Amino acid sequence: MNRILLASAFLLISISAAFADGIPSAAPTAVGPVPAAVSPAPKAPAPKLVEPHLHIARSNLAGHARIALTFDACMGQADERILSTLVRERIPATIFVTARWLKRNPAAVAVFLQNPDLFELENHGQNHIPAVDAPTLIYGIASAGSPQAVRQEVEGGAAAMIAAGIPAPHWFRGSTAKYDLSAIGEIRAMGYRIAGYSVNGDGGSLLGAVITEKRIASARDGDVVISHINQPTHAAGEGVAKALVDLKAKGTQFVRLEDVEDTGDDKTTE
């Protein structure tokens, strides 16, 4: 009997010990230092951009406002509505061409070169890349992103012009017409004046014909108008052509940038 009692007691002690072994103890103390959370690298601040203005010397003659017409030929095809109006009406203008546009439009280039009294051809860059020397997006277009890339955009555009038989350019206008101040300094050090504007005629060729006509017709003595001559399927071109005829009928004096004194802000022409 005693042996049975002793065996039962031993069995209970063994079972209790087994259950005790299965019960988790308090959470173990962490061994070693806990690594700190890794913070993401701070983003570089967006570059401060400017969109320079440009004005020309006024005529100061009532009824004979002096206006400089400038056209960007970015990519795409020549807009014959505008080009034919300029030639037919003998209206001078400054045309900013990219290397890409020159390659696609030899017939229009020939017209420009056949009318040196009307057309001043200047540099709009190699690949239509914004001349900003820090990485950013402008209207969804990636900037040049470095001083070296800005230089390539400018020099590549000039080289293409010379290869096409066009005289070496003296003015530069970058894609989107926006710059950072350091890029302006770099371009100026390359010997270029930078062409801003004072009247946005066609909103990047995205405006309708009526509003484009009104915008260009609103130009005053000393204004520099920017429009586009590379979007023949856009309605804006119709408005540009009509505005040119209307302004001529009013006695407007049209000049190229090379023909008159000018003043640009943000140190673009000093």
Tab-separated table of C-alpha atoms in Angstrom:
chain	number	residue	atom	x	y	z
A	1	MET	CA	0.000	0.000	0.000
A	2	ASN	CA	2.767	2.409	0.899
A	3	ARG	CA	4.519	1.479	-2.295
A	4	ILE	CA	1.410	2.369	-4.309
A	5	LEU	CA	1.073	5.731	-2.550
A	6	LEU	CA	4.742	6.525	-3.140
A	7	ALA	CA	4.448	5.624	-6.836
A	8	SER	CA	1.349	7.829	-7.248
A	9	ALA	CA	3.055	10.744	-5.557
A	10	PHE	CA	6.102	10.349	-7.800
A	11	LEU	CA	3.864	10.269	-10.883
A	12	LEU	CA	2.090	13.507	-9.856
A	13	ILE	CA	5.430	15.237	-9.260
A	14	SER	CA	6.674	14.162	-12.735
A	15	ILE	CA	3.502	15.374	-14.489
A	16	SER	CA	3.629	18.737	-12.660
A	17	ALA	CA	7.259	19.177	-13.680
A	18	ALA	CA	6.428	18.374	-17.298
A	19	PHE	CA	3.632	20.993	-17.378
A	20	ALA	CA	5.947	23.522	-15.732
A	21	ASP	CA	8.525	22.967	-18.461
A	22	GLY	CA	5.886	23.775	-21.101
A	23	ILE	CA	4.763	27.099	-19.599
A	24	PRO	CA	6.645	29.971	-21.173
A	25	SER	CA	8.582	32.198	-18.831
A	26	ALA	CA	8.663	35.991	-19.052
A	27	ALA	CA	9.876	37.406	-22.380
A	28	PRO	CA	13.640	37.131	-22.634
A	29	THR	CA	15.690	40.248	-22.319
A	30	ALA	CA	16.993	41.386	-25.725
A	31	VAL	CA	20.609	40.591	-26.249
A	32	GLY	CA	22.705	43.330	-27.797
A	33	PRO	CA	21.630	46.787	-29.067
A	34	VAL	CA	18.458	47.187	-31.169
A	35	PRO	CA	19.288	48.704	-34.553
A	36	ALA	CA	17.820	52.162	-35.118
A	37	ALA	CA	15.261	52.673	-37.920
A	38	VAL	CA	16.927	53.779	-41.184
A	39	SER	CA	15.621	57.162	-42.403
A	40	PRO	CA	15.288	57.728	-46.168
A	41	ALA	CA	17.906	60.000	-47.706
A	42	PRO	CA	16.631	63.592	-47.926
A	43	LYS	CA	15.566	64.689	-51.401
A	44	ALA	CA	17.578	67.409	-53.097
A	45	PRO	CA	15.640	70.687	-53.133
A	46	ALA	CA	14.033	71.543	-56.452
A	47	PRO	CA	16.004	74.198	-58.342
A	48	LYS	CA	14.585	77.703	-58.390
A	49	LEU	CA	13.433	78.413	-61.929
A	50	VAL	CA	12.973	81.718	-63.725
A	51	GLU	CA	11.208	82.554	-66.977
A	52	PRO	CA	13.014	85.667	-68.209
A	53	HIS	CA	11.329	88.577	-69.915
A	54	LEU	CA	12.757	90.359	-72.940
A	55	HIS	CA	11.847	93.725	-74.429
A	56	ILE	CA	13.217	95.628	-77.400
A	57	ALA	CA	13.722	99.360	-77.872
A	58	ARG	CA	10.429	101.069	-78.600
A	59	SER	CA	9.730	103.035	-81.744
A	60	ASN	CA	7.805	105.662	-79.749
A	61	LEU	CA	5.824	106.413	-82.900
A	62	ALA	CA	2.073	106.563	-82.528
A	63	GLY	CA	0.403	103.956	-84.706
A	64	HIS	CA	3.711	102.234	-85.490
A	65	ALA	CA	4.467	99.957	-82.575
A	66	ARG	CA	7.734	98.034	-82.881
A	67	ILE	CA	7.404	94.298	-82.177
A	68	ALA	CA	9.838	91.397	-82.392
A	69	LEU	CA	8.198	88.175	-83.525
A	70	THR	CA	9.983	85.038	-82.328
A	71	PHE	CA	8.991	81.492	-83.212
A	72	ASP	CA	10.163	78.230	-81.691
A	73	ALA	CA	10.678	75.276	-84.032
A	74	CYS	CA	10.908	72.516	-81.445
A	75	MET	CA	10.060	69.215	-83.145
A	76	GLY	CA	7.472	68.120	-85.672
A	77	GLN	CA	6.828	69.739	-89.043
A	78	ALA	CA	6.854	73.303	-90.315
A	79	ASP	CA	3.553	75.155	-90.068
A	80	GLU	CA	3.074	76.398	-93.630
A	81	ARG	CA	0.186	78.620	-92.552
A	82	ILE	CA	2.626	80.770	-90.605
A	83	LEU	CA	5.671	80.407	-92.842
A	84	SER	CA	3.790	81.307	-96.020
A	85	THR	CA	2.228	84.340	-94.332
A	86	LEU	CA	5.626	85.619	-93.199
A	87	VAL	CA	7.049	85.254	-96.714
A	88	ARG	CA	4.012	86.595	-98.576
A	89	GLU	CA	3.594	89.614	-96.301
A	90	ARG	CA	7.379	90.148	-96.037
A	91	ILE	CA	7.266	90.114	-92.239
A	92	PRO	CA	10.645	89.566	-90.546
A	93	ALA	CA	10.973	87.195	-87.603
A	94	THR	CA	13.509	85.376	-85.448
A	95	ILE	CA	13.210	81.574	-85.595
A	96	PHE	CA	14.651	79.377	-82.838
A	97	VAL	CA	15.402	75.927	-84.260
A	98	THR	CA	16.418	72.624	-82.665
A	99	ALA	CA	18.721	70.098	-84.293
A	100	ARG	CA	15.802	67.655	-84.369
A	101	TRP	CA	13.566	70.080	-86.256
A	102	LEU	CA	16.287	70.980	-88.768
A	103	LYS	CA	16.733	67.329	-89.665
A	104	ARG	CA	13.036	66.826	-90.376
A	105	ASN	CA	12.340	70.055	-92.299
A	106	PRO	CA	14.911	70.687	-95.033
A	107	ALA	CA	12.368	72.399	-97.294
A	108	ALA	CA	11.456	74.970	-94.636
A	109	VAL	CA	15.140	75.523	-93.849
A	110	ALA	CA	15.699	76.247	-97.541
A	111	VAL	CA	12.945	78.889	-97.441
A	112	PHE	CA	14.586	80.526	-94.431
A	113	LEU	CA	17.976	80.606	-96.137
A	114	GLN	CA	16.464	81.975	-99.357
A	115	ASN	CA	15.033	84.949	-97.419
A	116	PRO	CA	17.905	86.278	-95.295
A	117	ASP	CA	16.265	89.704	-95.164
A	118	LEU	CA	13.299	88.189	-93.318
A	119	PHE	CA	14.614	85.411	-91.128
A	120	GLU	CA	17.154	85.382	-88.324
A	121	LEU	CA	17.814	81.787	-87.257
A	122	GLU	CA	18.893	81.152	-83.669
A	123	ASN	CA	19.593	78.233	-81.322
A	124	HIS	CA	16.798	76.282	-79.595
A	125	GLY	CA	19.054	73.401	-78.560
A	126	GLN	CA	19.965	69.942	-79.734
A	127	ASN	CA	17.157	67.780	-78.337
A	128	HIS	CA	14.687	70.293	-76.880
A	129	ILE	CA	15.813	69.686	-73.295
A	130	PRO	CA	15.214	72.403	-70.648
A	131	ALA	CA	18.470	74.230	-69.911
A	132	VAL	CA	18.461	73.613	-66.163
A	133	ASP	CA	21.623	72.193	-64.631
A	134	ALA	CA	19.910	70.318	-61.777
A	135	PRO	CA	17.553	67.343	-62.174
A	136	THR	CA	13.870	68.354	-62.308
A	137	LEU	CA	10.761	68.078	-64.448
A	138	ILE	CA	9.257	71.059	-66.284
A	139	TYR	CA	5.855	70.470	-67.880
A	140	GLY	CA	6.759	66.783	-67.645
A	141	ILE	CA	10.041	67.223	-69.558
A	142	ALA	CA	13.245	66.126	-67.808
A	143	SER	CA	15.815	68.905	-67.521
A	144	ALA	CA	19.404	68.638	-68.724
A	145	GLY	CA	20.314	67.959	-65.102
A	146	SER	CA	23.991	68.973	-65.053
A	147	PRO	CA	26.267	71.772	-66.330
A	148	GLN	CA	27.799	69.339	-68.816
A	149	ALA	CA	24.378	68.385	-70.198
A	150	VAL	CA	23.375	72.055	-70.529
A	151	ARG	CA	26.560	72.709	-72.508
A	152	GLN	CA	25.844	69.725	-74.763
A	153	GLU	CA	22.291	70.949	-75.419
A	154	VAL	CA	23.556	74.381	-76.439
A	155	GLU	CA	26.627	73.282	-78.396
A	156	GLY	CA	24.780	70.443	-80.109
A	157	GLY	CA	22.121	72.831	-81.360
A	158	ALA	CA	24.698	75.263	-82.708
A	159	ALA	CA	26.660	72.506	-84.442
A	160	ALA	CA	23.529	71.281	-86.231
A	161	MET	CA	22.753	74.802	-87.430
A	162	ILE	CA	26.217	75.312	-88.862
A	163	ALA	CA	26.081	71.896	-90.534
A	164	ALA	CA	22.809	72.975	-92.211
A	165	GLY	CA	24.470	76.064	-93.687
A	166	ILE	CA	23.064	78.498	-91.116
A	167	PRO	CA	25.345	81.209	-89.696
A	168	ALA	CA	26.632	80.628	-86.158
A	169	PRO	CA	23.902	81.625	-83.679
A	170	HIS	CA	24.197	84.376	-81.072
A	171	TRP	CA	20.940	83.851	-79.184
A	172	PHE	CA	19.745	80.803	-77.275
A	173	ARG	CA	16.287	79.899	-76.036
A	174	GLY	CA	15.918	76.646	-74.113
A	175	SER	CA	12.992	74.279	-74.137
A	176	THR	CA	10.118	75.613	-71.969
A	177	ALA	CA	11.950	78.996	-71.771
A	178	LYS	CA	12.694	78.261	-68.102
A	179	TYR	CA	16.157	78.177	-66.520
A	180	ASP	CA	17.904	78.174	-63.193
A	181	LEU	CA	20.246	81.079	-62.508
A	182	SER	CA	23.411	78.997	-62.601
A	183	ALA	CA	22.520	77.655	-66.054
A	184	ILE	CA	21.913	81.212	-67.253
A	185	GLY	CA	25.434	82.084	-66.133
A	186	GLU	CA	26.844	79.055	-67.925
A	187	ILE	CA	25.068	79.847	-71.187
A	188	ARG	CA	26.088	83.487	-71.031
A	189	ALA	CA	29.703	82.399	-70.466
A	190	MET	CA	29.432	80.476	-73.744
A	191	GLY	CA	28.812	83.780	-75.517
A	192	TYR	CA	25.021	83.641	-75.938
A	193	ARG	CA	22.294	86.085	-75.146
A	194	ILE	CA	19.238	84.311	-73.776
A	195	ALA	CA	15.913	85.107	-75.403
A	196	GLY	CA	13.045	85.633	-73.039
A	197	TYR	CA	9.789	87.193	-74.189
A	198	SER	CA	7.032	89.533	-73.025
A	199	VAL	CA	3.939	88.160	-74.814
A	200	ASN	CA	3.080	84.447	-74.913
A	201	GLY	CA	1.205	84.325	-78.184
A	202	ASP	CA	-0.038	80.758	-78.447
A	203	GLY	CA	0.416	79.122	-75.038
A	204	GLY	CA	2.890	76.586	-76.361
A	205	SER	CA	0.724	76.173	-79.502
A	206	LEU	CA	-2.054	74.747	-77.301
A	207	LEU	CA	-4.481	77.677	-77.454
A	208	GLY	CA	-7.340	78.033	-79.890
A	209	ALA	CA	-7.175	80.247	-82.960
A	210	VAL	CA	-9.300	83.075	-81.561
A	211	ILE	CA	-7.478	83.508	-78.252
A	212	THR	CA	-4.099	83.216	-80.011
A	213	GLU	CA	-5.051	85.966	-82.421
A	214	LYS	CA	-6.162	88.208	-79.548
A	215	ARG	CA	-2.995	87.607	-77.556
A	216	ILE	CA	-0.669	88.477	-80.415
A	217	ALA	CA	-2.805	91.440	-81.466
A	218	SER	CA	-2.430	92.801	-77.909
A	219	ALA	CA	1.342	93.232	-78.308
A	220	ARG	CA	2.546	96.754	-77.609
A	221	ASP	CA	5.479	98.883	-78.613
A	222	GLY	CA	8.658	97.101	-77.451
A	223	ASP	CA	7.159	93.644	-76.947
A	224	VAL	CA	8.774	90.352	-77.873
A	225	VAL	CA	6.184	87.746	-78.903
A	226	ILE	CA	6.801	84.006	-78.607
A	227	SER	CA	4.805	81.511	-80.678
A	228	HIS	CA	5.449	78.177	-82.387
A	229	ILE	CA	5.983	77.306	-86.028
A	230	ASN	CA	6.154	73.526	-85.656
A	231	GLN	CA	2.552	72.445	-85.042
A	232	PRO	CA	0.675	72.548	-88.373
A	233	THR	CA	-2.251	70.519	-87.003
A	234	HIS	CA	-2.939	72.837	-84.055
A	235	ALA	CA	-5.578	75.554	-84.263
A	236	ALA	CA	-3.183	78.121	-82.804
A	237	GLY	CA	-1.322	78.437	-86.112
A	238	GLU	CA	-4.418	79.832	-87.797
A	239	GLY	CA	-4.675	82.515	-85.139
A	240	VAL	CA	-0.989	83.390	-85.490
A	241	ALA	CA	-1.277	83.886	-89.238
A	242	LYS	CA	-4.365	86.080	-88.938
A	243	ALA	CA	-2.836	88.195	-86.186
A	244	LEU	CA	0.252	88.900	-88.309
A	245	VAL	CA	-1.867	90.229	-91.166
A	246	ASP	CA	-3.953	92.353	-88.784
A	247	LEU	CA	-0.891	93.841	-87.073
A	248	LYS	CA	0.706	94.707	-90.411
A	249	ALA	CA	-2.482	96.459	-91.497
A	250	LYS	CA	-2.267	98.584	-88.340
A	251	GLY	CA	1.193	99.821	-89.275
A	252	THR	CA	3.190	97.643	-86.879
A	253	GLN	CA	6.952	97.666	-87.388
A	254	PHE	CA	8.304	94.110	-87.219
A	255	VAL	CA	11.964	93.569	-86.357
A	256	ARG	CA	14.322	90.684	-85.717
A	257	LEU	CA	16.279	90.469	-82.484
A	258	GLU	CA	19.548	91.172	-84.286
A	259	ASP	CA	18.172	94.448	-85.652
A	260	VAL	CA	17.401	96.334	-82.441
A	261	GLU	CA	18.574	97.025	-78.898
A	262	ASP	CA	17.055	94.850	-76.220
A	263	THR	CA	16.771	94.426	-72.460
A	264	GLY	CA	16.395	91.085	-70.702
A	265	ASP	CA	15.984	90.429	-67.000
A	266	ASP	CA	17.687	87.745	-64.847
A	267	LYS	CA	21.033	88.730	-66.430
A	268	THR	CA	20.069	87.091	-69.714
A	269	THR	CA	21.392	89.868	-71.974
A	270	GLU	CA	23.802	91.918	-69.834
